Short mmCIF file of C-alpha atoms and ligand atoms in Angstrom, two decimals:
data_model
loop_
_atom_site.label_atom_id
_atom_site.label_comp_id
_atom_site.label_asym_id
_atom_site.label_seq_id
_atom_site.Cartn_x
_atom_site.Cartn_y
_atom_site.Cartn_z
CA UNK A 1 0.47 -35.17 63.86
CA UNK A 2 2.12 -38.11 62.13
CA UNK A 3 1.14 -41.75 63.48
CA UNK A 4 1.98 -45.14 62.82
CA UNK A 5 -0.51 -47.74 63.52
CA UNK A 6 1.78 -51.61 63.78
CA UNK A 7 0.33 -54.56 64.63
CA UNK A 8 -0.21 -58.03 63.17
CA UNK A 9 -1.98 -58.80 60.34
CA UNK A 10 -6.10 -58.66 61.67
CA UNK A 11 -4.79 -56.42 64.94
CA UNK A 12 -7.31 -54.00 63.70
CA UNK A 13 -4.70 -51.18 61.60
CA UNK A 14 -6.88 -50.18 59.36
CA UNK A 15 -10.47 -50.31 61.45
CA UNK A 16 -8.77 -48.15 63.78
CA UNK A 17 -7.17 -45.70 61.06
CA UNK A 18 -10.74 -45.24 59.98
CA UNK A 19 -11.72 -43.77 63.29
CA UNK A 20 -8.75 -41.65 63.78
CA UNK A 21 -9.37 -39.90 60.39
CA UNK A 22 -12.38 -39.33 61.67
CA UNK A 23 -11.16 -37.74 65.09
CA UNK A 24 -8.16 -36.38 64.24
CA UNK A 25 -9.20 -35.12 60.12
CA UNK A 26 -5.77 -36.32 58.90
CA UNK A 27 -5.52 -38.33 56.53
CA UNK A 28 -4.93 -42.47 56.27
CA UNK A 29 -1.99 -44.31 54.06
CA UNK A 30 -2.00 -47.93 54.01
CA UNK A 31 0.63 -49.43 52.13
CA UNK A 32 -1.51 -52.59 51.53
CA UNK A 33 -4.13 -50.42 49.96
CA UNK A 34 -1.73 -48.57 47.74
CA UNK A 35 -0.89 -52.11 46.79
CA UNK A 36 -3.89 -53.45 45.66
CA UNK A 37 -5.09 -50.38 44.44
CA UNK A 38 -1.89 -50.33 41.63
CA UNK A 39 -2.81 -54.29 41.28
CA UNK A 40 -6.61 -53.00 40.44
CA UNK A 41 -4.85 -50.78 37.96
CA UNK A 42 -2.36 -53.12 36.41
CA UNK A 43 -0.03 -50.11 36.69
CA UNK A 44 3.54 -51.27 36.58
CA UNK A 45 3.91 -51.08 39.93
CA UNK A 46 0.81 -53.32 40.67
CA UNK A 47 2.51 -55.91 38.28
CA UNK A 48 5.87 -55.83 39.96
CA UNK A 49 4.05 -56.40 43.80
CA UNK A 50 1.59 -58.93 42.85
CA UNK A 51 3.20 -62.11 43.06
CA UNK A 52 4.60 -60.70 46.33
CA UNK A 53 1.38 -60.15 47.39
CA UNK A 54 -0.63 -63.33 46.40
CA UNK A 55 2.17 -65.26 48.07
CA UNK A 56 1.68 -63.51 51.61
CA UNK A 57 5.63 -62.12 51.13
CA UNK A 58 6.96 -58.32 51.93
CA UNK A 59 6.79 -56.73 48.72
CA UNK A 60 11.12 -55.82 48.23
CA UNK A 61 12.13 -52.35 50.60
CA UNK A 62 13.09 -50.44 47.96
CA UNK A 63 9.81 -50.70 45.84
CA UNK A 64 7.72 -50.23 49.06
CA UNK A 65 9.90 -46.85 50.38
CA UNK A 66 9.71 -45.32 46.75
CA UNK A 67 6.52 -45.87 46.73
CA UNK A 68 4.86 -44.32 50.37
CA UNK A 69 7.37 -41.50 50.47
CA UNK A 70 6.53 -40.26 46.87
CA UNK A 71 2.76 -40.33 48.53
CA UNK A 72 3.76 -38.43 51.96
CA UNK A 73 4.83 -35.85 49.81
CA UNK A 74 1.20 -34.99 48.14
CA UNK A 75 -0.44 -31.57 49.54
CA UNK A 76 -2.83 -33.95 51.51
CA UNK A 77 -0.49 -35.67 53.89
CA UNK A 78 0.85 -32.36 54.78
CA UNK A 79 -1.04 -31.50 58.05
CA UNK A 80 -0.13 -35.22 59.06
CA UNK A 81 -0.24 -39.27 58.28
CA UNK A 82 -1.44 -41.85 59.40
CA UNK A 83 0.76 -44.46 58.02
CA UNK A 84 -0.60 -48.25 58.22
CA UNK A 85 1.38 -51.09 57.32
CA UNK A 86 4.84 -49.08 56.82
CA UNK A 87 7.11 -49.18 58.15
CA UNK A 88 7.70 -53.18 58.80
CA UNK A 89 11.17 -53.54 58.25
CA UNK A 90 13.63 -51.59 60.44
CA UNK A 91 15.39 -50.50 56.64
CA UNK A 92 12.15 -48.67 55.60
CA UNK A 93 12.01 -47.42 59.35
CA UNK A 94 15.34 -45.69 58.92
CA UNK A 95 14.25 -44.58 55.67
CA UNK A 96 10.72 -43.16 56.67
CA UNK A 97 12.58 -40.98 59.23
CA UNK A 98 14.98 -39.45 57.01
CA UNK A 99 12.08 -38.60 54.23
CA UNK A 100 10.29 -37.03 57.74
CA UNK A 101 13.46 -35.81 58.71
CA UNK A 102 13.76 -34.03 55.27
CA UNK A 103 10.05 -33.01 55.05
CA UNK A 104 11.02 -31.12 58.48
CA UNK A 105 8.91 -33.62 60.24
CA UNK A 106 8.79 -36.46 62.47
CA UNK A 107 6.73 -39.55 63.46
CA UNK A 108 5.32 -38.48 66.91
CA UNK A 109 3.55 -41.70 68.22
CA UNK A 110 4.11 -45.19 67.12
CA UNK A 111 0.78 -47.43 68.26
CA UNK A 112 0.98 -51.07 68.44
CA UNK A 113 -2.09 -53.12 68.32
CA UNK A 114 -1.20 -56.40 70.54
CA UNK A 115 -3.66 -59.34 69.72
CA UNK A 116 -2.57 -62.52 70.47
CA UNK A 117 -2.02 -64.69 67.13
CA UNK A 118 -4.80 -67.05 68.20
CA UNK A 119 -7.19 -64.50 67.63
CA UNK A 120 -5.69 -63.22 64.42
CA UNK A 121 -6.82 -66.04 62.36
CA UNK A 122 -10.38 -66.04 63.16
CA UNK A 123 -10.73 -62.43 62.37
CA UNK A 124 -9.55 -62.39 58.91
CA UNK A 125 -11.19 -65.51 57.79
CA UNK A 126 -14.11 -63.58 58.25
CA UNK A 127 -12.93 -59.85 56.98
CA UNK A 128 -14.82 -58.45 53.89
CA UNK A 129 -13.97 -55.28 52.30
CA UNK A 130 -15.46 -53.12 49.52
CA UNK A 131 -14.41 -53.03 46.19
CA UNK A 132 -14.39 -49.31 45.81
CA UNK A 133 -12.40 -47.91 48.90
CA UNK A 134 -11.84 -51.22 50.93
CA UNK A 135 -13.43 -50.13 53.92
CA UNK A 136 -13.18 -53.19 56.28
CA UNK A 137 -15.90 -55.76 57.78
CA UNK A 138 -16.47 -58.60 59.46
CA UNK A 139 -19.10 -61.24 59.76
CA UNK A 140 -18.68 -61.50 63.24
CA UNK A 141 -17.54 -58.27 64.80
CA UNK A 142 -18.37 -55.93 62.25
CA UNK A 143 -21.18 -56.99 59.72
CA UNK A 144 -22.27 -54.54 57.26
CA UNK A 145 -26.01 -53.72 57.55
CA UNK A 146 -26.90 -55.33 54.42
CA UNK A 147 -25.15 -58.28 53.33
CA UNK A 148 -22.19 -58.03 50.89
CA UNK A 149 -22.70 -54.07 50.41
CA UNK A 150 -20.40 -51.20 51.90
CA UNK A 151 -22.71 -49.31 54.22
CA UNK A 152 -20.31 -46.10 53.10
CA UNK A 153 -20.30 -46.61 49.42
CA UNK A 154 -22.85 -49.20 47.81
CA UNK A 155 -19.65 -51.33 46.75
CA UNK A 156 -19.53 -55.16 46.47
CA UNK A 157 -18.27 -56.54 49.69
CA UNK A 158 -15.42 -59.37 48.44
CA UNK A 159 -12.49 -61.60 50.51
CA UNK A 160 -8.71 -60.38 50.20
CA UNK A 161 -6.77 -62.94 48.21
CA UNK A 162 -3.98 -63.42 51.08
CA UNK A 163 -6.62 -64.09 53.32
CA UNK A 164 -6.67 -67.75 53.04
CA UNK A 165 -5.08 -69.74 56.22
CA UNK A 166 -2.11 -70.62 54.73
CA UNK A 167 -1.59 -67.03 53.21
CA UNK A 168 -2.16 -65.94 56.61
CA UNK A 169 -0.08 -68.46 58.56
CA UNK A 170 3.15 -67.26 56.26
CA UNK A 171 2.44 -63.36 56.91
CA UNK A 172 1.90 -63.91 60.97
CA UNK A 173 5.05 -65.14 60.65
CA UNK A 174 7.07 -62.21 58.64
CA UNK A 175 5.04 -60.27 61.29
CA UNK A 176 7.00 -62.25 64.54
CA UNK A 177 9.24 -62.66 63.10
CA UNK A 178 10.69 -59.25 61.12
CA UNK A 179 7.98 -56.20 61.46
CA UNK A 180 8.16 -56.67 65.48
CA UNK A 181 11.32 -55.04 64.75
CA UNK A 182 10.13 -51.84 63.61
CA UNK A 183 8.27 -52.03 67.65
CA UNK A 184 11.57 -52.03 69.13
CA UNK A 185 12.81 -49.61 67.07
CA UNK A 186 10.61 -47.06 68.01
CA UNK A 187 10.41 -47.94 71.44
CA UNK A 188 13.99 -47.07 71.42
CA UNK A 189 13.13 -43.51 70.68
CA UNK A 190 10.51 -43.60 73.27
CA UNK A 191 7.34 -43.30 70.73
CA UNK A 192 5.48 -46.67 71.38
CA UNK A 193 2.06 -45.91 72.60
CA UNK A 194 0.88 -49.66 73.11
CA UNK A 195 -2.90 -51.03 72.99
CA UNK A 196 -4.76 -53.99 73.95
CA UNK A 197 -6.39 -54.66 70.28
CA UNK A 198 -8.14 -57.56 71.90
CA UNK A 199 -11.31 -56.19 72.99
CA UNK A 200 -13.99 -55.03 71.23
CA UNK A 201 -13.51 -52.66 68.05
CA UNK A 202 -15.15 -48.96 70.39
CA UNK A 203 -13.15 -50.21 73.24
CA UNK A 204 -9.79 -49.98 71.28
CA UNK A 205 -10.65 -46.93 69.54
CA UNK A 206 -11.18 -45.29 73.05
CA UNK A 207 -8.23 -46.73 74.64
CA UNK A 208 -6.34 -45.52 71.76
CA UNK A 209 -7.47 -42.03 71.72
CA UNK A 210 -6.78 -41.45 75.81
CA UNK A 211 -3.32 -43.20 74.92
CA UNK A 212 -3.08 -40.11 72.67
CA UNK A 213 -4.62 -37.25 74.86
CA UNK A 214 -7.27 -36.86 72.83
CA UNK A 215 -11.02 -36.85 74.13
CA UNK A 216 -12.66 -40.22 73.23
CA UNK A 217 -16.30 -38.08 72.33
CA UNK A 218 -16.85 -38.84 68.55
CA UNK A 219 -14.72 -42.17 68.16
CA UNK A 220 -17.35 -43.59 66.79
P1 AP5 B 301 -1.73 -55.02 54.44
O1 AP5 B 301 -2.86 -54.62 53.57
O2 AP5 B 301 -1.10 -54.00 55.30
O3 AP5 B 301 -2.23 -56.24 55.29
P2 AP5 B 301 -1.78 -56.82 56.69
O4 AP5 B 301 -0.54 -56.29 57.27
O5 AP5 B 301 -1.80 -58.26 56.42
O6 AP5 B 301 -2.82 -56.31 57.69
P3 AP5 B 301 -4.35 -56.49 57.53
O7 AP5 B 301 -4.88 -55.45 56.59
O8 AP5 B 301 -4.61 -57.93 57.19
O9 AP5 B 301 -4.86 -56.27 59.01
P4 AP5 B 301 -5.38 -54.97 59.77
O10 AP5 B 301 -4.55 -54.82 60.99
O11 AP5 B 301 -5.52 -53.79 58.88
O12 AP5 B 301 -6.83 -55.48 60.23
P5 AP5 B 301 -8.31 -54.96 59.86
O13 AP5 B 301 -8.55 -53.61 60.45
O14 AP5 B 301 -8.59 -55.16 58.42
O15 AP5 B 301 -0.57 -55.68 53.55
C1 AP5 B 301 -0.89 -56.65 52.56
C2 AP5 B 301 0.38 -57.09 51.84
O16 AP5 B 301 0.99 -55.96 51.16
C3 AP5 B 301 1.50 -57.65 52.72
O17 AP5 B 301 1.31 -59.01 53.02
C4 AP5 B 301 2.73 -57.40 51.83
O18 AP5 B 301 2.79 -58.34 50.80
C5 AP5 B 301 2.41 -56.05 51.22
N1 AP5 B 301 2.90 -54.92 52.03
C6 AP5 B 301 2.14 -53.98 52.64
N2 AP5 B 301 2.92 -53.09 53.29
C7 AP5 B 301 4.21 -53.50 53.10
C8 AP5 B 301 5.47 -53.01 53.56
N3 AP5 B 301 5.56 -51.91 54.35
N4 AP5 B 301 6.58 -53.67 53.17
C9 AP5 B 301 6.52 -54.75 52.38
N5 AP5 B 301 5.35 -55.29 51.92
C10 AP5 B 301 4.20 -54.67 52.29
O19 AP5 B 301 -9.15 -56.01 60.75
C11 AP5 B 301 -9.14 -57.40 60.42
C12 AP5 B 301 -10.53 -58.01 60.66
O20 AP5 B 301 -10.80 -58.00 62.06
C13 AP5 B 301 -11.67 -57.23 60.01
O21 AP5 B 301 -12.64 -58.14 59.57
C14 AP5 B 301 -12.21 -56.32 61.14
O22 AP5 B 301 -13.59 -56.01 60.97
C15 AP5 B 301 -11.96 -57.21 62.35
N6 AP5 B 301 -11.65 -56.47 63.58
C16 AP5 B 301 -10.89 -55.34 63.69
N7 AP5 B 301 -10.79 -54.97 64.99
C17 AP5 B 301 -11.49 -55.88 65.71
C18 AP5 B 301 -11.76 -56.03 67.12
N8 AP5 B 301 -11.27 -55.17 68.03
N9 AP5 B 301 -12.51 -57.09 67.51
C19 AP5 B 301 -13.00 -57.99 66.59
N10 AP5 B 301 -12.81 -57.89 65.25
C20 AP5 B 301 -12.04 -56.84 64.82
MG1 MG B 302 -5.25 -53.46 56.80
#
């Protein structure tokens, strides 16, 4: 199966990738990860994206397709993806199809998250994530058990450097304004699966997993 999880920035995409790799045992590819990860790295990538980045902008389409397709080719995204974060433009849409397309594969279900943008703020003022594998937390919804370590890994719990509010402000904006697109888009080919995102984090992953026929036992 190969999913796309779109929604705003705080809708919950990656939270709810974590479940579904769990329920589904395919594997999760965040674009924002890959991202920092090559910024972590100082690989040349992570140099060319990180101005992008710090500035809350869409890192250029070419850079960003290049990048996730050369990833969707590795042995473990074979049995199936699910992509977070890509595609948000309707170019890299087009062009995540025909590398599918090629791959003899297809998306099959498109989710969005819908969250009103009131909500989005709060939620990633307070997001932490781990060093190590940035799984995701917050202080409010989601605390880890002991403060500022990854329950999964022992890492250092630290703040994104686009989350600040007016970091945020500038990517809910790109998001309304430009990766709402990539919604239509696949509506137009009948793949949109949407979900209320604004309700608490075992609600969504249940609603999300009858939205895909799949039995909600396990999801968390
Ligand atoms: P990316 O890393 O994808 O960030 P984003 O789009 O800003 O999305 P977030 O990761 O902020 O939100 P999320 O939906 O994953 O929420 P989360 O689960 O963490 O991209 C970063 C940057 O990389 C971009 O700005 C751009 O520069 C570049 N980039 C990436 N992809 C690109 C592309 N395709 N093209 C061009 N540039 C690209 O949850 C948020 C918080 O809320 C957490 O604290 C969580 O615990 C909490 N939470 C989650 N669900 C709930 C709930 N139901 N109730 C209460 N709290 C909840
Ligand atoms: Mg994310």
């Amino acid at each position: 199966m190969n999913l796309l999880l779109i929604g705003a920035q705080g809708s919950g995409k990656g939270t709810q990738a974590s479940v579904l790799v769990k329920r589904l045992g395919i594997q999760h590819l965040s674009s924002g990860d890959l991202f920092r990860s090559a910024i972590d790295q100082g690989t040349p990538t992570g140099l060319a994206v990180k101005d992008f980045i710090d500035r809350g902008e869409l890192v250029p389409d070419a850079l960003t397709i290049q990048l996730v397709v050369d990833q969707l080719k590795l042995p473990e995204f074979q049995p199936g993806v699910i992509l977070d974060g890509f595609p948000r433009t309707r170019d890299q849409a087009r062009a995540l199809d025909k590398a599918l397309a090629e791959l003899g594969r297809g998306i099959d279900r498109a989710i969005y998250l819908h969250v009103p943008r009131e909500q989005l703020m709060d939620r990633l003022m307070g997001r932490y994530v781990c060093v190590a594998h940035q799984h995701v937390y917050n202080l409010k919804s989601n605390p880890p058990q002991v403060a500022g370590v990854c329950d999964l890994d022992g890492s250092e719990l630290v703040q994104r450097s686009d989350d600040k509010p007016e970091k945020i402000e500038r990517r809910l904006q790109i998001f309304f304004e430009q990766t709402i697109q990539v919604v239509h888009y696949y509506r137009a080919q009948h793949k949109v699966i949407e979900i209320d995102g604004n309700q608490p984090i075992a609600s969504v992953s249940t609603e999300l997993l009858r939205g895909l026929g799949v039995a909600a036992e396990g999801a968390a």
